[in-house]
Amino acid sequence: MAVRVPSMELNRSPPLLSGGRATFEGKTCLQKPFIVQAKRSGGLEKANTRPQGPQASEKLKKREPLTRGTVSAPLPVPGHIPRPPYVGSNKMPEISSERQMQDKETIVHMKAACELAARVLENAGKLVKPSVTTDEIDKAVHKMIIDAGAYPSPLGYGGFPKSVCTSVNECMCHGIPDSRELKDGDIINIDVTVYLNGFHGDTSKTFFCGEVDEASKRLVKVTEECMLRGIAACKHGVSFKKIGRRISEHAEKHGFGVVEQFVGHGVGRVFHSQPIIYHQRNNMPGQMVEGQTFTIEPILTMGSSSIECDMWEDGWTAVTTDGSLAAQFEHTILITRTGAEILTKC
């Protein structure tokens, strides 16, 4: 799950996060969940000479606009399963300023949570087929997590009503599972986070539903490649901004847009913390340190002009303003002296 922080220019220092509001250079902005509103700054974007959207030989399958179905009640969690501290309050937790560092003891627990999240995600993906509802996927994910003695981290986070995020077609992220049936040709991102033995493991992947057109397949393929290129840039002492540069270069090469509004985050004992990970070109300061754990989770859209989003009335579902398809992949990683270890692998 990505993080929402207020509007800022990409060549400024990060805002101070306090009491649900952020202040920077004399400005105060009300925070909303899970998004960073980021303006493009001079010199950070290449000239727009790259191809736009699908290639000439590719045809997009016609899709009806995404509509909201009926959202069922939150599912119960057995009383013996430990809850994260935010459960029981609809107040959005602050983004922790703590840089989450793992040692030999804590990394064992962190890996266990991440491996469970990866297994749940893999099995959830097997459920994706036409006529299946996202609510059915939520129920299956919920059962897999509680059967493992873990808690589904999204459930109750700032009032989120479900145990997993399911984002279909033009939904960028944080889609709420409901009664809508998946259709042949849909793409769907499933975002799983589990809380096990006091640690969160966070991962997501975009899956195909039935027969998907070539343009959509290419979007999904390039999005995963962008995530992996961002991860490959990571190691102790490297600037965080290198992640965004690597992702942007690859996305631009293929004519896709990189969504600026949603970012990666530190993760461990706390669900969302510093560092904030920008996936587009930026001049934000900071270097990676051995032992840090955080997510890299870029969202790409079909064409570089389609990166803006609209929020549904539920306060969570973010869809592309122009209805273009969006895809996302996410891993939780551990920074080492020589590189980065992907923790969310089965």
Short mmCIF file of C-alpha atoms in Angstrom, two decimals:
data_model
loop_
_atom_site.label_atom_id
_atom_site.label_comp_id
_atom_site.label_asym_id
_atom_site.label_seq_id
_atom_site.Cartn_x
_atom_site.Cartn_y
_atom_site.Cartn_z
CA MET A 1 0.00 0.00 0.00
CA ALA A 2 1.36 3.38 -0.99
CA VAL A 3 1.49 6.55 1.13
CA ARG A 4 -0.34 9.86 0.78
CA VAL A 5 1.47 13.08 1.70
CA PRO A 6 0.85 16.70 0.67
CA SER A 7 1.78 18.70 -2.38
CA MET A 8 5.40 19.69 -2.81
CA GLU A 9 7.86 20.46 -5.55
CA LEU A 10 10.30 17.67 -6.23
CA ASN A 11 13.42 19.79 -5.69
CA ARG A 12 12.41 20.85 -2.18
CA SER A 13 13.14 19.23 1.12
CA PRO A 14 10.58 16.76 2.46
CA PRO A 15 7.74 18.19 4.56
CA LEU A 16 7.58 17.90 8.31
CA LEU A 17 4.78 15.47 9.12
CA SER A 18 2.88 16.38 12.25
CA GLY A 19 -0.66 15.93 13.53
CA GLY A 20 -2.17 15.16 10.13
CA ARG A 21 -0.72 18.34 8.60
CA ALA A 22 2.54 19.02 6.81
CA THR A 23 4.42 22.29 6.76
CA PHE A 24 7.13 23.28 4.31
CA GLU A 25 8.49 26.67 3.23
CA GLY A 26 5.75 28.49 5.08
CA LYS A 27 2.90 26.45 3.62
CA THR A 28 0.57 24.15 5.52
CA CYS A 29 -1.35 21.38 3.77
CA LEU A 30 -4.01 19.03 5.11
CA GLN A 31 -2.85 15.44 4.73
CA LYS A 32 -5.06 12.77 3.20
CA PRO A 33 -4.26 9.06 3.15
CA PHE A 34 -1.70 7.46 0.87
CA ILE A 35 -0.79 10.07 -1.76
CA VAL A 36 1.98 12.53 -2.50
CA GLN A 37 0.93 15.39 -4.73
CA ALA A 38 4.10 16.16 -6.65
CA LYS A 39 4.54 18.93 -9.20
CA ARG A 40 6.97 18.59 -12.08
CA SER A 41 10.01 20.81 -11.67
CA GLY A 42 12.15 22.36 -14.35
CA GLY A 43 15.01 20.14 -15.42
CA LEU A 44 13.55 16.98 -13.91
CA GLU A 45 11.57 15.82 -16.94
CA LYS A 46 12.97 14.95 -20.34
CA ALA A 47 11.51 16.63 -23.41
CA ASN A 48 8.31 14.85 -24.39
CA THR A 49 9.61 13.27 -27.61
CA ARG A 50 8.95 9.65 -26.66
CA PRO A 51 6.06 7.61 -28.10
CA GLN A 52 2.67 8.08 -26.48
CA GLY A 53 0.65 5.10 -25.22
CA PRO A 54 0.10 1.93 -27.24
CA GLN A 55 2.22 1.32 -30.31
CA ALA A 56 0.59 1.59 -33.73
CA SER A 57 0.41 -2.20 -34.15
CA GLU A 58 -1.40 -2.66 -30.82
CA LYS A 59 -5.13 -2.38 -30.32
CA LEU A 60 -6.69 -1.70 -26.93
CA LYS A 61 -9.69 -3.81 -26.05
CA LYS A 62 -12.77 -1.66 -25.51
CA ARG A 63 -13.73 -1.59 -21.83
CA GLU A 64 -16.60 -0.06 -19.96
CA PRO A 65 -15.60 2.52 -17.32
CA LEU A 66 -15.03 1.03 -13.88
CA THR A 67 -18.06 1.30 -11.61
CA ARG A 68 -18.43 0.58 -7.92
CA GLY A 69 -20.30 -2.49 -6.77
CA THR A 70 -21.70 -3.28 -3.35
CA VAL A 71 -19.15 -3.38 -0.54
CA SER A 72 -19.86 -6.06 2.05
CA ALA A 73 -19.13 -5.79 5.77
CA PRO A 74 -15.55 -6.12 7.06
CA LEU A 75 -14.58 -9.70 7.87
CA PRO A 76 -13.89 -10.75 11.49
CA VAL A 77 -10.43 -11.60 12.80
CA PRO A 78 -10.07 -14.14 15.64
CA GLY A 79 -9.35 -12.54 18.99
CA HIS A 80 -6.07 -14.39 19.55
CA ILE A 81 -4.41 -12.78 16.51
CA PRO A 82 -2.38 -9.66 17.46
CA ARG A 83 -3.56 -6.41 15.90
CA PRO A 84 -1.47 -3.45 14.70
CA PRO A 85 -1.79 -0.40 16.95
CA TYR A 86 -4.04 1.52 14.53
CA VAL A 87 -6.85 -1.07 14.58
CA GLY A 88 -9.95 0.21 16.34
CA SER A 89 -9.54 3.81 15.24
CA ASN A 90 -10.69 5.33 11.95
CA LYS A 91 -8.11 8.09 12.33
CA MET A 92 -5.41 7.98 9.68
CA PRO A 93 -2.05 7.12 11.33
CA GLU A 94 0.77 9.58 10.82
CA ILE A 95 3.66 8.63 8.60
CA SER A 96 6.35 7.67 11.10
CA SER A 97 9.61 9.61 10.96
CA GLU A 98 11.40 6.45 12.06
CA ARG A 99 13.81 4.94 9.52
CA GLN A 100 13.13 1.27 10.06
CA MET A 101 16.39 -0.64 10.47
CA GLN A 102 16.61 -4.40 10.82
CA ASP A 103 19.20 -6.41 12.77
CA LYS A 104 19.86 -10.17 12.81
CA GLU A 105 16.93 -10.76 15.15
CA THR A 106 14.31 -8.52 13.58
CA ILE A 107 15.10 -9.51 10.00
CA VAL A 108 13.98 -13.07 10.78
CA HIS A 109 10.50 -11.78 11.68
CA MET A 110 10.50 -9.35 8.77
CA LYS A 111 11.30 -12.11 6.30
CA ALA A 112 8.57 -14.34 7.73
CA ALA A 113 5.94 -11.61 7.25
CA CYS A 114 7.14 -10.83 3.74
CA GLU A 115 7.24 -14.48 2.68
CA LEU A 116 3.70 -14.98 3.94
CA ALA A 117 2.52 -11.92 2.00
CA ALA A 118 4.18 -13.29 -1.14
CA ARG A 119 2.51 -16.70 -0.76
CA VAL A 120 -0.89 -15.14 -0.20
CA LEU A 121 -0.44 -12.92 -3.26
CA GLU A 122 0.58 -15.84 -5.45
CA ASN A 123 -2.50 -17.82 -4.41
CA ALA A 124 -4.78 -14.79 -4.79
CA GLY A 125 -3.59 -14.41 -8.35
CA LYS A 126 -4.80 -17.93 -9.15
CA LEU A 127 -8.35 -16.79 -8.37
CA VAL A 128 -8.37 -14.15 -11.10
CA LYS A 129 -10.74 -15.17 -13.89
CA PRO A 130 -13.89 -13.84 -15.53
CA SER A 131 -17.03 -13.76 -13.30
CA VAL A 132 -15.06 -13.83 -10.03
CA THR A 133 -15.76 -10.80 -7.83
CA THR A 134 -13.10 -8.82 -6.03
CA ASP A 135 -15.10 -9.45 -2.85
CA GLU A 136 -14.49 -13.19 -3.32
CA ILE A 137 -10.77 -12.47 -3.66
CA ASP A 138 -10.90 -10.44 -0.44
CA LYS A 139 -12.57 -13.31 1.42
CA ALA A 140 -9.97 -15.81 0.18
CA VAL A 141 -7.06 -13.51 1.06
CA HIS A 142 -8.53 -12.82 4.49
CA LYS A 143 -8.85 -16.53 5.24
CA MET A 144 -5.30 -17.32 4.07
CA ILE A 145 -3.88 -14.59 6.30
CA ILE A 146 -5.78 -15.40 9.49
CA ASP A 147 -5.21 -19.15 8.98
CA ALA A 148 -1.48 -18.33 9.15
CA GLY A 149 -2.00 -16.52 12.47
CA ALA A 150 -1.48 -13.08 10.90
CA TYR A 151 -3.58 -9.92 10.58
CA PRO A 152 -4.51 -8.35 7.18
CA SER A 153 -2.81 -4.96 7.56
CA PRO A 154 -5.19 -2.89 5.36
CA LEU A 155 -8.23 -3.88 7.46
CA GLY A 156 -9.08 -0.91 9.66
CA TYR A 157 -6.13 1.21 8.50
CA GLY A 158 -7.62 4.71 8.59
CA GLY A 159 -11.03 3.11 8.20
CA PHE A 160 -10.21 0.97 5.15
CA PRO A 161 -13.02 -1.63 5.18
CA LYS A 162 -11.36 -4.64 3.55
CA SER A 163 -8.40 -7.01 3.96
CA VAL A 164 -6.77 -6.43 0.57
CA CYS A 165 -6.71 -3.79 -2.18
CA THR A 166 -8.00 -4.82 -5.62
CA SER A 167 -7.42 -2.23 -8.36
CA VAL A 168 -8.98 -3.01 -11.75
CA ASN A 169 -8.14 -1.43 -15.13
CA GLU A 170 -8.03 2.38 -14.72
CA CYS A 171 -7.84 2.14 -10.93
CA MET A 172 -4.30 3.19 -9.95
CA CYS A 173 -4.41 1.74 -6.44
CA HIS A 174 -6.38 1.25 -3.20
CA GLY A 175 -9.44 -0.21 -4.89
CA ILE A 176 -11.95 -1.55 -2.36
CA PRO A 177 -13.13 -5.13 -3.06
CA ASP A 178 -16.82 -5.28 -3.94
CA SER A 179 -19.47 -7.20 -5.86
CA ARG A 180 -18.23 -6.25 -9.35
CA GLU A 181 -17.39 -9.32 -11.42
CA LEU A 182 -14.08 -9.42 -13.26
CA LYS A 183 -14.45 -9.46 -17.03
CA ASP A 184 -12.45 -11.07 -19.82
CA GLY A 185 -9.64 -8.68 -20.74
CA ASP A 186 -9.43 -6.90 -17.37
CA ILE A 187 -6.17 -6.33 -15.57
CA ILE A 188 -6.18 -6.28 -11.76
CA ASN A 189 -3.59 -5.32 -9.18
CA ILE A 190 -3.85 -7.22 -5.90
CA ASP A 191 -2.05 -5.54 -3.01
CA VAL A 192 -1.42 -7.77 0.03
CA THR A 193 0.04 -6.69 3.36
CA VAL A 194 0.19 -8.95 6.40
CA TYR A 195 1.05 -8.23 10.03
CA LEU A 196 2.84 -11.22 11.54
CA ASN A 197 4.70 -11.31 14.87
CA GLY A 198 4.76 -7.52 15.00
CA PHE A 199 6.03 -6.89 11.44
CA HIS A 200 4.37 -5.90 8.18
CA GLY A 201 5.17 -7.52 4.81
CA ASP A 202 3.88 -5.59 1.79
CA THR A 203 3.68 -6.66 -1.88
CA SER A 204 1.51 -6.36 -4.98
CA LYS A 205 1.26 -7.61 -8.55
CA THR A 206 -0.91 -6.95 -11.60
CA PHE A 207 -2.64 -10.02 -13.04
CA PHE A 208 -4.43 -10.75 -16.33
CA CYS A 209 -8.08 -11.81 -16.39
CA GLY A 210 -8.79 -14.08 -19.34
CA GLU A 211 -7.61 -12.92 -22.78
CA VAL A 212 -5.85 -9.56 -22.48
CA ASP A 213 -4.87 -7.38 -25.46
CA GLU A 214 -1.21 -6.89 -26.38
CA ALA A 215 -1.11 -3.22 -25.37
CA SER A 216 -2.25 -4.09 -21.84
CA LYS A 217 0.24 -6.94 -21.65
CA ARG A 218 3.05 -4.57 -22.61
CA LEU A 219 2.00 -2.04 -19.96
CA VAL A 220 2.06 -4.73 -17.27
CA LYS A 221 5.39 -6.16 -18.47
CA VAL A 222 7.11 -2.77 -18.52
CA THR A 223 5.70 -1.85 -15.09
CA GLU A 224 7.27 -4.96 -13.55
CA GLU A 225 10.54 -4.22 -15.34
CA CYS A 226 10.49 -0.67 -13.95
CA MET A 227 10.10 -1.98 -10.40
CA LEU A 228 12.99 -4.41 -10.88
CA ARG A 229 15.20 -1.70 -12.38
CA GLY A 230 14.46 0.51 -9.38
CA ILE A 231 15.41 -2.33 -7.04
CA ALA A 232 18.60 -3.02 -9.01
CA ALA A 233 19.71 0.57 -8.35
CA CYS A 234 19.63 0.05 -4.58
CA LYS A 235 22.50 -0.57 -2.17
CA HIS A 236 24.14 1.02 0.86
CA GLY A 237 25.19 4.61 0.21
CA VAL A 238 23.17 5.14 -2.99
CA SER A 239 20.89 8.19 -3.27
CA PHE A 240 17.17 7.44 -3.11
CA LYS A 241 16.59 9.63 -6.18
CA LYS A 242 18.38 7.05 -8.33
CA ILE A 243 15.31 4.79 -7.99
CA GLY A 244 13.05 7.35 -9.66
CA ARG A 245 15.56 8.05 -12.40
CA ARG A 246 15.90 4.38 -13.34
CA ILE A 247 12.13 3.85 -13.35
CA SER A 248 11.43 7.00 -15.38
CA GLU A 249 14.04 6.20 -18.01
CA HIS A 250 12.56 2.78 -18.72
CA ALA A 251 8.93 3.94 -18.68
CA GLU A 252 9.66 6.83 -21.03
CA LYS A 253 11.48 4.54 -23.43
CA HIS A 254 8.23 2.61 -23.88
CA GLY A 255 5.91 5.62 -23.92
CA PHE A 256 4.28 5.09 -20.53
CA GLY A 257 3.63 7.61 -17.78
CA VAL A 258 4.94 7.25 -14.23
CA VAL A 259 2.35 8.27 -11.65
CA GLU A 260 3.79 10.91 -9.32
CA GLN A 261 1.03 10.95 -6.72
CA PHE A 262 1.75 7.60 -5.09
CA VAL A 263 5.00 6.62 -3.42
CA GLY A 264 6.81 3.78 -1.68
CA HIS A 265 7.60 3.89 2.04
CA GLY A 266 9.54 2.44 4.90
CA VAL A 267 7.96 -0.70 6.34
CA GLY A 268 8.62 -3.03 9.27
CA ARG A 269 7.14 -2.74 12.76
CA VAL A 270 5.33 0.32 11.39
CA PHE A 271 3.16 0.03 8.26
CA HIS A 272 4.17 3.40 6.72
CA SER A 273 7.27 5.37 7.62
CA GLN A 274 10.16 7.32 6.19
CA PRO A 275 11.88 7.10 3.78
CA ILE A 276 9.38 8.18 1.15
CA ILE A 277 10.31 6.53 -2.17
CA TYR A 278 9.56 8.62 -5.27
CA HIS A 279 9.20 6.67 -8.50
CA GLN A 280 9.66 9.60 -10.89
CA ARG A 281 12.66 11.88 -11.44
CA ASN A 282 13.26 14.01 -8.35
CA ASN A 283 15.92 15.90 -6.43
CA MET A 284 14.95 14.70 -2.98
CA PRO A 285 17.87 14.19 -0.58
CA GLY A 286 18.90 11.07 1.32
CA GLN A 287 20.94 7.90 0.92
CA MET A 288 20.16 4.26 1.56
CA VAL A 289 21.64 2.59 4.64
CA GLU A 290 22.38 -1.09 5.16
CA GLY A 291 19.57 -2.71 7.15
CA GLN A 292 16.77 -0.41 5.92
CA THR A 293 13.53 -1.96 4.72
CA PHE A 294 11.16 -0.14 2.39
CA THR A 295 8.87 -0.69 -0.59
CA ILE A 296 9.31 0.15 -4.25
CA GLU A 297 5.91 0.20 -5.99
CA PRO A 298 5.69 2.18 -9.25
CA ILE A 299 2.40 2.75 -11.05
CA LEU A 300 2.54 3.20 -14.83
CA THR A 301 -0.25 4.43 -17.08
CA MET A 302 -1.05 3.99 -20.77
CA GLY A 303 0.56 7.17 -22.06
CA SER A 304 2.59 9.86 -20.33
CA SER A 305 -0.29 12.36 -20.33
CA SER A 306 -2.55 10.13 -18.20
CA ILE A 307 -0.81 10.26 -14.83
CA GLU A 308 -3.37 12.43 -13.04
CA CYS A 309 -6.01 10.78 -10.87
CA ASP A 310 -9.51 11.31 -9.53
CA MET A 311 -10.61 10.04 -6.13
CA TRP A 312 -13.93 8.29 -5.69
CA GLU A 313 -16.27 9.36 -2.91
CA ASP A 314 -15.08 6.42 -0.79
CA GLY A 315 -11.86 8.39 -0.21
CA TRP A 316 -9.64 5.49 -1.31
CA THR A 317 -10.21 4.45 -4.92
CA ALA A 318 -7.89 6.44 -7.22
CA VAL A 319 -8.61 6.20 -10.95
CA THR A 320 -6.87 7.78 -13.92
CA THR A 321 -8.57 11.05 -14.88
CA ASP A 322 -8.76 10.12 -18.56
CA GLY A 323 -9.72 6.48 -18.02
CA SER A 324 -6.38 5.09 -19.19
CA LEU A 325 -5.23 1.73 -17.89
CA ALA A 326 -2.83 1.63 -14.93
CA ALA A 327 -0.59 -1.17 -13.64
CA GLN A 328 1.47 -1.53 -10.46
CA PHE A 329 4.02 -3.91 -8.94
CA GLU A 330 5.49 -3.81 -5.44
CA HIS A 331 8.17 -5.52 -3.40
CA THR A 332 9.50 -4.97 0.11
CA ILE A 333 13.31 -4.89 0.02
CA LEU A 334 16.23 -4.96 2.46
CA ILE A 335 19.25 -2.77 1.76
CA THR A 336 22.60 -4.56 1.98
CA ARG A 337 26.22 -3.47 1.49
CA THR A 338 26.26 -4.78 -2.07
CA GLY A 339 22.66 -4.42 -3.25
CA ALA A 340 19.09 -5.10 -2.21
CA GLU A 341 17.40 -8.31 -1.14
CA ILE A 342 13.79 -8.80 -2.21
CA LEU A 343 11.95 -10.04 0.87
CA THR A 344 8.51 -10.58 -0.65
CA LYS A 345 9.38 -13.76 -2.52
CA CYS A 346 7.91 -17.21 -1.88
#
